[in-house]
Amino acid sequence: MKKDATTEEKIKEAAKQVFMAKGFAGCSSREISKAAGMNVALVNYYFRSKSQLFKIIFETAMEDFVTSMMTVFSSDQSIENKMRIFIDREFEFLSKHPELPVFIITEMNREEGCSIDHACFFEKIAASGIFNECAQAQAEGKMREINILSLTLLIMSNCQYPIMAKNLMQGIHGISDEDYTSNLLLHKQNVTDMLVNYLFPINSKTTK
Amino acid sequence: MKKDATTEEKIKEAAKQVFMAKGFAGCSSREISKAAGMNVALVNYYFRSKSQLFKIIFETAMEDFVTSMMTVFSSDQSIENKMRIFIDREFEFLSKHPELPVFIITEMNREEGCSIDHACFFEKIAASGIFNECAQAQAEGKMREINILSLTLLIMSNCQYPIMAKNLMQGIHGISDEDYTSNLLLHKQNVTDMLVNYLFPINSKTTK
DNA sequence: AACTATTTTAAACACTTGTTTAAAACATAT
DNA sequence: ATATGTTTTAAACAAGTGTTTAAAATAGTT
């Protein structure tokens, strides 16, 4: 009987994979324990309940989600460069964690999901000052003056939806996984150009 | 005992509400039958199984989803006007069916969901000729020359994500349902302007 | 009204689920 | 080696699940 954290970590890792793929309701404690190669009773021994385990996994996912954005926010760059880098980073991050946006959005839409306190995560974004920075750039005429929610939506829609709707798009266009992935790289350039074009019209003549 | 279709319709309607809100795995036959005010055995009597009922609901949802787009495709308008109308229609349609995109995307991501034949729905989109029409407009220099998948993604990302990520956005920006809904109307204009700006650069000086 | 067909109901069934329990196995301390 | 603490296992438990079954209720036909 090993006293180290291996069992707990194994269950957490398995839970992360299974919960992200199937959501809370879509998988059982037994499925998770089987994926971890551990006895099902250990879910309760280490995490007290399936719900508690889920809470931990969800919060870690939110943390990763927010952290993937934060590194750009605090960098010493113009707001336009920040957006360019943000888009690059987001496409790269999501190519490695493709289930993340769907997971977060669907579990936030779930009633029980809403009971998990998300405020701490979102406050980090606000605390980064990125929204103030955007408002400042707008006031100085460096960026199109649209409201901050709309700005967030324009950027995040174009970064996250292509990953989320992969299967839908493959169905509509009849293309393979490989083709979709390679097309995403090209698409990222279109996203960047379009957003720069619209949000930074003064500078956007360089992108045709 | 009534011989009309009321029972069957009641169960279908209840199933639509519950499946769309919670997905296949997130609700039970008993929950659906309770929502319909009917006995649980009737799910099997009328639809043979929970799975078959789900298949019918999902296919109807796909039909609605595709139909919401098709009316614009076949109209006699310029490709730019079609896109403008498409955006209008999509925002309006999704304001009435906010669970639809998340439902379709998550159930398409589910393993069993992929076994449902979606090809017939997607073929309708291709058969509408809208993709050919876009290619033609691009060849004639009326529209930016980007690949059709990228075009689909740019448009659909900006129409659907704002609805899907409502709870996430409300969390990040700390706003209420009412505020979010009213902001979406403003956002739609930004979406239209941005897309026209990028896809129809020759015509886009009228949108600033 | 009697017979037949259909719909509905409630119980039963076999299985799954999250959780608890108690014992076995292992680790640590003396 | 013994005692104590921790981890793991497997069984048991109560509740939930999708489905089936048989009877009751209703509808339709003669």
Short mmCIF file of C-alpha atoms (C1' of nucleotides) in Angstrom, two decimals:
data_model
loop_
_atom_site.label_atom_id
_atom_site.label_comp_id
_atom_site.label_asym_id
_atom_site.label_seq_id
_atom_site.Cartn_x
_atom_site.Cartn_y
_atom_site.Cartn_z
CA MET A 1 0.00 0.00 0.00
CA LYS A 2 1.70 3.17 -1.18
CA LYS A 3 1.24 6.30 0.84
CA ASP A 4 2.17 8.72 -1.93
CA ALA A 5 -0.25 10.77 -4.00
CA THR A 6 -0.28 8.40 -6.96
CA THR A 7 -3.78 7.07 -6.43
CA GLU A 8 -5.30 10.47 -5.94
CA GLU A 9 -3.51 11.83 -8.97
CA LYS A 10 -4.48 8.86 -11.10
CA ILE A 11 -8.13 9.36 -10.27
CA LYS A 12 -7.96 13.09 -10.89
CA GLU A 13 -6.29 12.63 -14.24
CA ALA A 14 -8.78 9.98 -15.32
CA ALA A 15 -11.65 12.12 -14.11
CA LYS A 16 -10.35 15.06 -16.08
CA GLN A 17 -10.31 13.04 -19.30
CA VAL A 18 -13.68 11.43 -18.79
CA PHE A 19 -15.56 14.43 -17.42
CA MET A 20 -14.26 16.63 -20.23
CA ALA A 21 -15.28 14.17 -22.87
CA LYS A 22 -18.69 13.26 -21.44
CA GLY A 23 -19.66 15.87 -18.85
CA PHE A 24 -20.83 15.22 -15.31
CA ALA A 25 -24.01 13.35 -16.18
CA GLY A 26 -22.47 11.43 -19.03
CA CYS A 27 -20.10 9.30 -17.02
CA SER A 28 -20.13 7.31 -13.79
CA SER A 29 -17.79 6.97 -10.85
CA ARG A 30 -17.18 3.41 -12.05
CA GLU A 31 -16.14 4.58 -15.47
CA ILE A 32 -13.70 7.04 -13.95
CA SER A 33 -12.26 4.49 -11.54
CA LYS A 34 -11.88 2.01 -14.37
CA ALA A 35 -10.04 4.59 -16.47
CA ALA A 36 -7.78 5.21 -13.48
CA GLY A 37 -7.23 1.50 -12.86
CA MET A 38 -8.48 1.94 -9.28
CA ASN A 39 -11.35 0.64 -7.20
CA VAL A 40 -14.53 2.71 -7.37
CA ALA A 41 -14.72 3.17 -3.58
CA LEU A 42 -11.55 5.27 -3.80
CA VAL A 43 -13.44 8.06 -5.50
CA ASN A 44 -15.31 8.53 -2.25
CA TYR A 45 -12.32 7.78 -0.06
CA TYR A 46 -10.17 10.49 -1.67
CA PHE A 47 -12.76 12.97 -2.88
CA ARG A 48 -15.79 12.19 -0.75
CA SER A 49 -18.19 12.17 -3.69
CA LYS A 50 -18.43 12.25 -7.45
CA SER A 51 -19.69 15.81 -7.15
CA GLN A 52 -16.70 16.95 -5.15
CA LEU A 53 -14.36 15.35 -7.64
CA PHE A 54 -16.17 17.13 -10.40
CA LYS A 55 -15.94 20.44 -8.60
CA ILE A 56 -12.17 20.07 -8.38
CA ILE A 57 -11.85 19.14 -12.05
CA PHE A 58 -14.12 21.95 -13.14
CA GLU A 59 -12.26 24.52 -11.10
CA THR A 60 -8.96 23.33 -12.51
CA ALA A 61 -10.39 23.63 -16.00
CA MET A 62 -11.57 27.16 -15.30
CA GLU A 63 -8.16 28.00 -13.91
CA ASP A 64 -6.47 26.71 -17.06
CA PHE A 65 -8.98 28.53 -19.23
CA VAL A 66 -8.40 31.84 -17.54
CA THR A 67 -4.67 31.36 -17.22
CA SER A 68 -4.41 30.71 -20.95
CA MET A 69 -5.56 34.28 -21.41
CA MET A 70 -3.82 36.07 -18.60
CA THR A 71 -0.25 35.86 -19.77
CA VAL A 72 -1.01 38.17 -22.65
CA PHE A 73 -3.03 40.63 -20.62
CA SER A 74 -0.19 41.61 -18.35
CA SER A 75 2.47 41.89 -21.04
CA ASP A 76 3.99 45.17 -22.07
CA GLN A 77 2.57 45.50 -25.55
CA SER A 78 0.19 47.71 -27.50
CA ILE A 79 -3.43 46.64 -27.27
CA GLU A 80 -3.37 45.57 -30.88
CA ASN A 81 -0.35 43.37 -30.39
CA LYS A 82 -1.94 41.92 -27.32
CA MET A 83 -4.91 40.91 -29.36
CA ARG A 84 -2.74 39.37 -32.05
CA ILE A 85 -0.80 37.39 -29.49
CA PHE A 86 -3.99 36.49 -27.67
CA ILE A 87 -5.43 34.98 -30.83
CA ASP A 88 -2.22 33.05 -31.51
CA ARG A 89 -2.11 31.76 -27.96
CA GLU A 90 -5.78 30.86 -27.84
CA PHE A 91 -5.68 28.86 -31.07
CA GLU A 92 -2.57 27.07 -29.85
CA PHE A 93 -3.96 26.39 -26.38
CA LEU A 94 -7.26 25.12 -27.72
CA SER A 95 -5.58 22.86 -30.24
CA LYS A 96 -4.17 21.05 -27.21
CA HIS A 97 -7.33 21.23 -25.10
CA PRO A 98 -10.13 20.98 -27.66
CA GLU A 99 -12.75 19.78 -25.18
CA LEU A 100 -12.27 22.68 -22.82
CA PRO A 101 -14.59 25.35 -24.21
CA VAL A 102 -17.49 22.97 -24.75
CA PHE A 103 -16.94 21.52 -21.30
CA ILE A 104 -16.95 24.89 -19.61
CA ILE A 105 -19.90 26.27 -21.50
CA THR A 106 -22.08 23.20 -21.12
CA GLU A 107 -21.34 22.72 -17.45
CA MET A 108 -21.95 26.41 -16.81
CA ASN A 109 -25.29 25.99 -18.54
CA ARG A 110 -26.16 23.10 -16.24
CA GLU A 111 -28.16 24.10 -13.16
CA GLU A 112 -25.83 22.43 -10.70
CA GLY A 113 -22.90 23.81 -12.64
CA CYS A 114 -24.05 27.30 -11.85
CA SER A 115 -23.79 26.64 -8.15
CA ILE A 116 -20.03 26.42 -8.38
CA ASP A 117 -18.52 29.75 -7.53
CA HIS A 118 -16.98 31.12 -10.69
CA ALA A 119 -16.59 34.65 -9.50
CA CYS A 120 -13.02 34.19 -8.29
CA PHE A 121 -11.94 33.18 -11.79
CA PHE A 122 -13.65 36.01 -13.55
CA GLU A 123 -12.38 38.57 -11.10
CA LYS A 124 -8.88 37.67 -12.20
CA ILE A 125 -9.70 38.79 -15.70
CA ALA A 126 -11.12 42.07 -14.49
CA ALA A 127 -8.21 42.55 -12.08
CA SER A 128 -5.75 42.17 -14.92
CA GLY A 129 -6.83 45.60 -16.08
CA ILE A 130 -7.32 44.44 -19.64
CA PHE A 131 -10.81 45.89 -19.86
CA ASN A 132 -9.60 49.25 -18.57
CA GLU A 133 -6.77 49.12 -21.04
CA CYS A 134 -9.19 48.58 -23.90
CA ALA A 135 -11.39 51.42 -22.71
CA GLN A 136 -8.32 53.65 -22.53
CA ALA A 137 -7.25 52.73 -26.05
CA GLN A 138 -10.76 53.53 -27.25
CA ALA A 139 -10.74 56.89 -25.47
CA GLU A 140 -7.46 57.72 -27.17
CA GLY A 141 -8.88 56.80 -30.53
CA LYS A 142 -6.53 53.85 -30.97
CA MET A 143 -9.31 51.30 -31.09
CA ARG A 144 -12.85 51.21 -32.33
CA GLU A 145 -15.26 52.37 -29.70
CA ILE A 146 -17.60 49.46 -29.04
CA ASN A 147 -18.71 48.24 -25.66
CA ILE A 148 -16.45 45.86 -23.82
CA LEU A 149 -18.86 42.93 -23.87
CA SER A 150 -19.11 43.21 -27.62
CA LEU A 151 -15.35 43.36 -27.86
CA THR A 152 -15.02 40.21 -25.76
CA LEU A 153 -17.62 38.46 -27.88
CA LEU A 154 -16.01 39.38 -31.19
CA ILE A 155 -12.68 38.02 -30.10
CA MET A 156 -13.80 34.94 -28.23
CA SER A 157 -16.43 33.91 -30.74
CA ASN A 158 -13.79 33.68 -33.42
CA CYS A 159 -11.25 31.89 -31.26
CA GLN A 160 -13.44 29.31 -29.58
CA TYR A 161 -16.30 28.45 -31.88
CA PRO A 162 -14.14 26.84 -34.58
CA ILE A 163 -12.87 24.36 -32.01
CA MET A 164 -16.25 23.71 -30.46
CA ALA A 165 -18.05 23.14 -33.73
CA LYS A 166 -15.43 20.92 -35.31
CA ASN A 167 -17.80 17.98 -35.85
CA LEU A 168 -20.57 20.22 -37.13
CA MET A 169 -18.27 21.92 -39.60
CA GLN A 170 -16.82 18.64 -40.77
CA GLY A 171 -20.35 17.48 -41.42
CA ILE A 172 -21.34 20.57 -43.37
CA HIS A 173 -18.18 20.66 -45.45
CA GLY A 174 -17.52 16.94 -45.62
CA ILE A 175 -13.89 17.11 -44.57
CA SER A 176 -11.59 14.98 -42.47
CA ASP A 177 -9.94 15.66 -39.11
CA GLU A 178 -6.63 16.36 -40.78
CA ASP A 179 -8.10 18.78 -43.29
CA TYR A 180 -10.01 20.58 -40.58
CA THR A 181 -6.91 21.00 -38.45
CA SER A 182 -4.79 22.32 -41.29
CA ASN A 183 -7.54 24.66 -42.38
CA LEU A 184 -7.71 26.09 -38.86
CA LEU A 185 -4.23 27.50 -39.24
CA LEU A 186 -5.29 29.41 -42.33
CA HIS A 187 -8.48 30.42 -40.63
CA LYS A 188 -6.60 31.94 -37.72
CA GLN A 189 -5.03 34.41 -40.11
CA ASN A 190 -8.44 35.41 -41.43
CA VAL A 191 -9.68 35.87 -37.86
CA THR A 192 -6.73 38.08 -37.01
CA ASP A 193 -7.05 40.15 -40.17
CA MET A 194 -10.76 40.61 -39.77
CA LEU A 195 -10.50 41.67 -36.14
CA VAL A 196 -7.59 44.02 -36.72
CA ASN A 197 -9.38 45.44 -39.73
CA TYR A 198 -12.42 46.23 -37.67
CA LEU A 199 -11.03 47.10 -34.26
CA PHE A 200 -7.96 49.02 -35.40
CA PRO A 201 -9.04 50.71 -38.63
CA ILE A 202 -6.24 53.26 -38.54
CA ASN A 203 -3.60 50.56 -38.54
CA SER A 204 -5.40 48.04 -40.65
CA LYS A 205 -4.30 49.19 -44.08
CA THR A 206 -1.24 46.99 -43.59
CA THR A 207 -3.50 43.92 -43.66
CA LYS A 208 -5.23 44.93 -46.89
CA MET B 1 -58.88 6.87 -23.77
CA LYS B 2 -58.19 9.26 -26.61
CA LYS B 3 -57.01 7.87 -29.87
CA ASP B 4 -55.63 11.14 -31.23
CA ALA B 5 -52.01 12.13 -31.33
CA THR B 6 -52.13 14.16 -28.13
CA THR B 7 -50.17 11.77 -25.99
CA GLU B 8 -47.48 11.26 -28.55
CA GLU B 9 -47.21 14.98 -29.12
CA LYS B 10 -47.14 15.74 -25.42
CA ILE B 11 -44.25 13.38 -24.91
CA LYS B 12 -42.37 14.73 -27.91
CA GLU B 13 -42.79 18.29 -26.78
CA ALA B 14 -41.71 17.49 -23.24
CA ALA B 15 -38.77 15.51 -24.55
CA LYS B 16 -37.72 18.44 -26.71
CA GLN B 17 -37.64 20.78 -23.75
CA VAL B 18 -35.88 18.41 -21.41
CA PHE B 19 -33.36 16.95 -23.88
CA MET B 20 -32.41 20.40 -25.09
CA ALA B 21 -31.86 21.67 -21.62
CA LYS B 22 -30.04 18.64 -20.22
CA GLY B 23 -28.89 16.50 -23.14
CA PHE B 24 -29.46 12.78 -23.57
CA ALA B 25 -27.48 11.63 -20.55
CA GLY B 26 -28.68 14.40 -18.30
CA CYS B 27 -32.32 13.41 -18.10
CA SER B 28 -34.33 10.24 -17.63
CA SER B 29 -37.40 8.78 -19.30
CA ARG B 30 -39.23 9.38 -16.02
CA GLU B 31 -38.31 13.04 -16.03
CA ILE B 32 -39.63 13.41 -19.57
CA SER B 33 -42.84 11.53 -18.84
CA LYS B 34 -43.37 13.65 -15.74
CA ALA B 35 -42.89 16.80 -17.78
CA ALA B 36 -45.45 15.46 -20.25
CA GLY B 37 -47.90 14.46 -17.53
CA MET B 38 -47.88 10.91 -18.84
CA ASN B 39 -46.90 7.49 -17.58
CA VAL B 40 -43.28 6.51 -18.16
CA ALA B 41 -44.18 3.29 -19.98
CA LEU B 42 -45.66 5.41 -22.78
CA VAL B 43 -42.22 6.51 -23.85
CA ASN B 44 -41.58 2.93 -24.87
CA TYR B 45 -45.10 2.32 -26.14
CA TYR B 46 -44.98 5.28 -28.57
CA PHE B 47 -41.28 5.59 -29.29
CA ARG B 48 -39.94 2.15 -28.44
CA SER B 49 -37.01 3.49 -26.44
CA LYS B 50 -35.51 6.60 -24.95
CA SER B 51 -32.87 6.46 -27.69
CA GLN B 52 -35.42 6.42 -30.48
CA LEU B 53 -37.23 9.34 -28.92
CA PHE B 54 -33.97 11.19 -28.73
CA LYS B 55 -33.19 10.44 -32.36
CA ILE B 56 -36.49 11.99 -33.42
CA ILE B 57 -35.93 15.08 -31.30
CA PHE B 58 -32.38 15.50 -32.49
CA GLU B 59 -33.36 15.17 -36.13
CA THR B 60 -36.11 17.70 -35.67
CA ALA B 61 -33.62 20.06 -34.06
CA MET B 62 -31.21 19.60 -36.97
CA GLU B 63 -34.05 20.24 -39.39
CA ASP B 64 -34.96 23.46 -37.61
CA PHE B 65 -31.32 24.48 -37.46
CA VAL B 66 -30.78 24.00 -41.17
CA THR B 67 -34.14 25.43 -42.14
CA SER B 68 -33.39 28.60 -40.19
CA MET B 69 -30.60 29.18 -42.66
CA MET B 70 -32.10 27.97 -45.89
CA THR B 71 -34.69 30.64 -46.47
CA VAL B 72 -31.99 33.22 -47.08
CA PHE B 73 -29.87 31.01 -49.29
CA SER B 74 -32.48 30.64 -51.99
CA SER B 75 -33.58 34.25 -52.08
CA ASP B 76 -32.86 36.53 -54.98
CA GLN B 77 -30.36 38.90 -53.40
CA SER B 78 -26.74 39.85 -53.70
CA ILE B 79 -24.40 37.72 -51.68
CA GLU B 80 -23.73 40.62 -49.34
CA ASN B 81 -27.39 41.20 -48.68
CA LYS B 82 -27.84 37.51 -48.11
CA MET B 83 -25.23 37.63 -45.44
CA ARG B 84 -26.80 40.64 -43.79
CA ILE B 85 -30.20 38.99 -43.78
CA PHE B 86 -28.67 35.72 -42.64
CA ILE B 87 -27.14 37.42 -39.61
CA ASP B 88 -30.43 39.14 -38.79
CA ARG B 89 -32.35 35.91 -39.13
CA GLU B 90 -29.85 33.87 -37.18
CA PHE B 91 -29.80 36.25 -34.21
CA GLU B 92 -33.58 36.32 -34.23
CA PHE B 93 -33.98 32.57 -34.55
CA LEU B 94 -31.45 31.88 -31.81
CA SER B 95 -33.04 34.36 -29.44
CA LYS B 96 -36.09 32.09 -29.59
CA HIS B 97 -34.17 28.83 -29.49
CA PRO B 98 -31.15 29.61 -27.33
CA GLU B 99 -30.45 25.99 -26.37
CA LEU B 100 -30.24 24.79 -29.96
CA PRO B 101 -26.62 25.40 -30.89
CA VAL B 102 -25.23 24.01 -27.66
CA PHE B 103 -27.54 21.02 -27.97
CA ILE B 104 -26.50 20.25 -31.51
CA ILE B 105 -22.81 20.72 -30.94
CA THR B 106 -22.63 18.74 -27.72
CA GLU B 107 -24.73 15.87 -28.99
CA MET B 108 -22.69 15.77 -32.19
CA ASN B 109 -19.60 15.55 -30.02
CA ARG B 110 -21.07 12.60 -28.16
CA GLU B 111 -19.99 9.20 -29.53
CA GLU B 112 -23.51 7.88 -29.91
CA GLY B 113 -24.59 11.21 -31.29
CA CYS B 114 -22.24 10.72 -34.20
CA SER B 115 -24.04 7.54 -35.18
CA ILE B 116 -27.09 9.52 -36.19
CA ASP B 117 -27.00 10.20 -39.88
CA HIS B 118 -26.51 13.92 -40.32
CA ALA B 119 -25.54 13.80 -43.96
CA CYS B 120 -29.06 14.40 -45.25
CA PHE B 121 -29.25 17.67 -43.36
CA PHE B 122 -25.90 18.94 -44.51
CA GLU B 123 -26.52 17.99 -48.10
CA LYS B 124 -29.40 20.44 -48.11
CA ILE B 125 -27.01 23.25 -47.39
CA ALA B 126 -24.70 22.21 -50.20
CA ALA B 127 -27.62 21.64 -52.55
CA SER B 128 -28.86 25.16 -51.94
CA GLY B 129 -25.95 26.32 -54.05
CA ILE B 130 -24.90 28.89 -51.48
CA PHE B 131 -21.30 27.71 -51.44
CA ASN B 132 -21.10 27.87 -55.23
CA GLU B 133 -22.60 31.30 -55.11
CA CYS B 134 -19.94 32.49 -52.70
CA ALA B 135 -17.20 31.00 -54.86
CA GLN B 136 -18.68 32.76 -57.87
CA ALA B 137 -18.79 36.09 -56.08
CA GLN B 138 -15.17 35.60 -55.05
CA ALA B 139 -14.16 34.77 -58.64
CA GLU B 140 -15.84 37.96 -59.79
CA GLY B 141 -13.99 39.97 -57.20
CA LYS B 142 -17.17 40.86 -55.31
CA MET B 143 -16.11 39.13 -52.14
CA ARG B 144 -12.83 38.46 -50.38
CA GLU B 145 -11.23 35.28 -51.58
CA ILE B 146 -10.97 33.02 -48.56
CA ASN B 147 -11.80 29.35 -48.45
CA ILE B 148 -15.39 28.37 -47.93
CA LEU B 149 -14.83 26.66 -44.59
CA SER B 150 -13.20 29.80 -43.26
CA LEU B 151 -16.11 31.83 -44.57
CA THR B 152 -18.61 29.56 -42.83
CA LEU B 153 -16.62 29.76 -39.62
CA LEU B 154 -16.34 33.55 -39.64
CA ILE B 155 -20.07 33.94 -40.04
CA MET B 156 -21.29 31.18 -37.78
CA SER B 157 -18.80 31.85 -35.01
CA ASN B 158 -20.13 35.35 -34.65
CA CYS B 159 -23.78 34.36 -34.83
CA GLN B 160 -23.82 31.36 -32.56
CA TYR B 161 -21.14 31.75 -29.92
CA PRO B 162 -22.73 34.76 -28.23
CA ILE B 163 -25.84 32.69 -27.57
CA MET B 164 -23.95 29.60 -26.48
CA ALA B 165 -21.65 31.41 -24.10
CA LYS B 166 -24.28 33.55 -22.45
CA ASN B 167 -23.60 32.29 -18.93
CA LEU B 168 -19.85 32.51 -19.39
CA MET B 169 -20.06 36.06 -20.65
CA GLN B 170 -22.39 37.09 -17.87
CA GLY B 171 -19.87 35.72 -15.43
CA ILE B 172 -16.93 37.52 -16.97
CA HIS B 173 -18.72 40.85 -17.29
CA GLY B 174 -20.99 40.54 -14.27
CA ILE B 175 -24.20 41.44 -16.07
CA SER B 176 -27.81 40.30 -15.86
CA ASP B 177 -29.97 38.38 -18.34
CA GLU B 178 -31.74 41.54 -19.40
CA ASP B 179 -28.54 43.46 -19.96
CA TYR B 180 -27.05 40.61 -21.92
CA THR B 181 -30.07 40.35 -24.17
CA SER B 182 -30.19 44.06 -24.89
CA ASN B 183 -26.47 44.15 -25.52
CA LEU B 184 -26.83 41.36 -28.06
CA LEU B 185 -28.84 43.65 -30.31
CA LEU B 186 -26.02 46.15 -30.35
CA HIS B 187 -23.54 43.37 -30.81
CA LYS B 188 -25.32 42.11 -33.89
CA GLN B 189 -24.61 45.39 -35.59
CA ASN B 190 -20.92 45.09 -34.76
CA VAL B 191 -20.91 41.57 -36.15
CA THR B 192 -22.52 42.68 -39.37
CA ASP B 193 -20.20 45.66 -39.79
CA MET B 194 -17.12 43.65 -39.08
CA LEU B 195 -18.04 40.89 -41.50
CA VAL B 196 -19.07 43.25 -44.26
CA ASN B 197 -15.91 45.26 -43.69
CA TYR B 198 -13.76 42.20 -44.15
CA LEU B 199 -15.64 40.15 -46.70
CA PHE B 200 -16.82 42.98 -48.93
CA PRO B 201 -14.03 45.55 -48.72
CA ILE B 202 -15.11 47.34 -51.88
CA ASN B 203 -18.55 48.05 -50.48
CA SER B 204 -17.59 48.48 -46.89
CA LYS B 205 -16.80 52.19 -46.92
CA THR B 206 -20.50 52.77 -46.32
CA THR B 207 -20.17 51.14 -42.89
CA LYS B 208 -17.24 53.30 -41.86
"C1'" DA C 1 -74.58 -4.94 -25.57
"C1'" DA C 2 -70.84 -7.73 -26.81
"C1'" DC C 3 -66.63 -8.15 -28.92
"C1'" DT C 4 -62.25 -6.48 -30.44
"C1'" DA C 5 -58.61 -3.19 -30.63
"C1'" DT C 6 -56.01 0.40 -28.61
"C1'" DT C 7 -54.27 3.17 -24.96
"C1'" DT C 8 -52.95 3.79 -20.33
"C1'" DT C 9 -51.46 2.39 -15.87
"C1'" DA C 10 -48.79 0.47 -12.23
"C1'" DA C 11 -45.98 -2.99 -10.94
"C1'" DA C 12 -42.15 -5.78 -11.81
"C1'" DC C 13 -37.69 -6.70 -13.66
"C1'" DA C 14 -32.68 -6.55 -14.42
"C1'" DC C 15 -29.34 -3.49 -14.42
"C1'" DT C 16 -26.72 0.74 -13.12
"C1'" DT C 17 -25.41 4.26 -9.92
"C1'" DG C 18 -23.22 6.73 -5.93
"C1'" DT C 19 -22.19 5.58 -1.60
"C1'" DT C 20 -21.14 2.99 2.62
"C1'" DT C 21 -19.22 -0.73 5.17
"C1'" DA C 22 -16.10 -4.00 6.93
"C1'" DA C 23 -12.32 -6.68 6.20
"C1'" DA C 24 -7.92 -7.36 4.09
"C1'" DA C 25 -3.62 -5.52 2.92
"C1'" DC C 26 -0.07 -2.48 3.63
"C1'" DA C 27 2.79 1.11 6.11
"C1'" DT C 28 4.62 3.07 10.20
"C1'" DA C 29 5.99 3.35 14.98
"C1'" DT C 30 7.41 1.22 19.17
"C1'" DA D 1 6.78 -8.93 16.93
"C1'" DT D 2 2.98 -6.13 18.17
"C1'" DA D 3 0.06 -2.21 17.91
"C1'" DT D 4 -1.70 1.46 15.36
"C1'" DG D 5 -2.77 4.05 11.29
"C1'" DT D 6 -3.67 4.23 6.37
"C1'" DT D 7 -4.98 2.49 1.96
"C1'" DT D 8 -7.34 -0.70 -0.84
"C1'" DT D 9 -10.73 -4.07 -1.92
"C1'" DA D 10 -15.07 -6.24 -2.64
"C1'" DA D 11 -19.48 -6.66 -1.17
"C1'" DA D 12 -23.63 -4.61 0.20
"C1'" DC D 13 -27.02 -1.04 0.17
"C1'" DA D 14 -30.68 2.13 -1.41
"C1'" DA D 15 -32.09 4.59 -5.07
"C1'" DG D 16 -32.52 5.40 -9.86
"C1'" DT D 17 -32.85 3.72 -14.77
"C1'" DG D 18 -34.87 1.89 -19.19
"C1'" DT D 19 -37.75 -1.53 -20.29
"C1'" DT D 20 -41.32 -5.14 -20.10
"C1'" DT D 21 -45.54 -7.12 -18.59
"C1'" DA D 22 -50.23 -7.71 -17.57
"C1'" DA D 23 -54.32 -5.75 -16.28
"C1'" DA D 24 -57.45 -1.94 -16.37
"C1'" DA D 25 -59.52 1.55 -18.93
"C1'" DT D 26 -61.06 3.39 -23.06
"C1'" DA D 27 -62.31 3.50 -27.99
"C1'" DG D 28 -64.13 1.51 -32.06
"C1'" DT D 29 -66.92 -1.91 -34.58
"C1'" DT D 30 -70.69 -4.95 -35.27
#
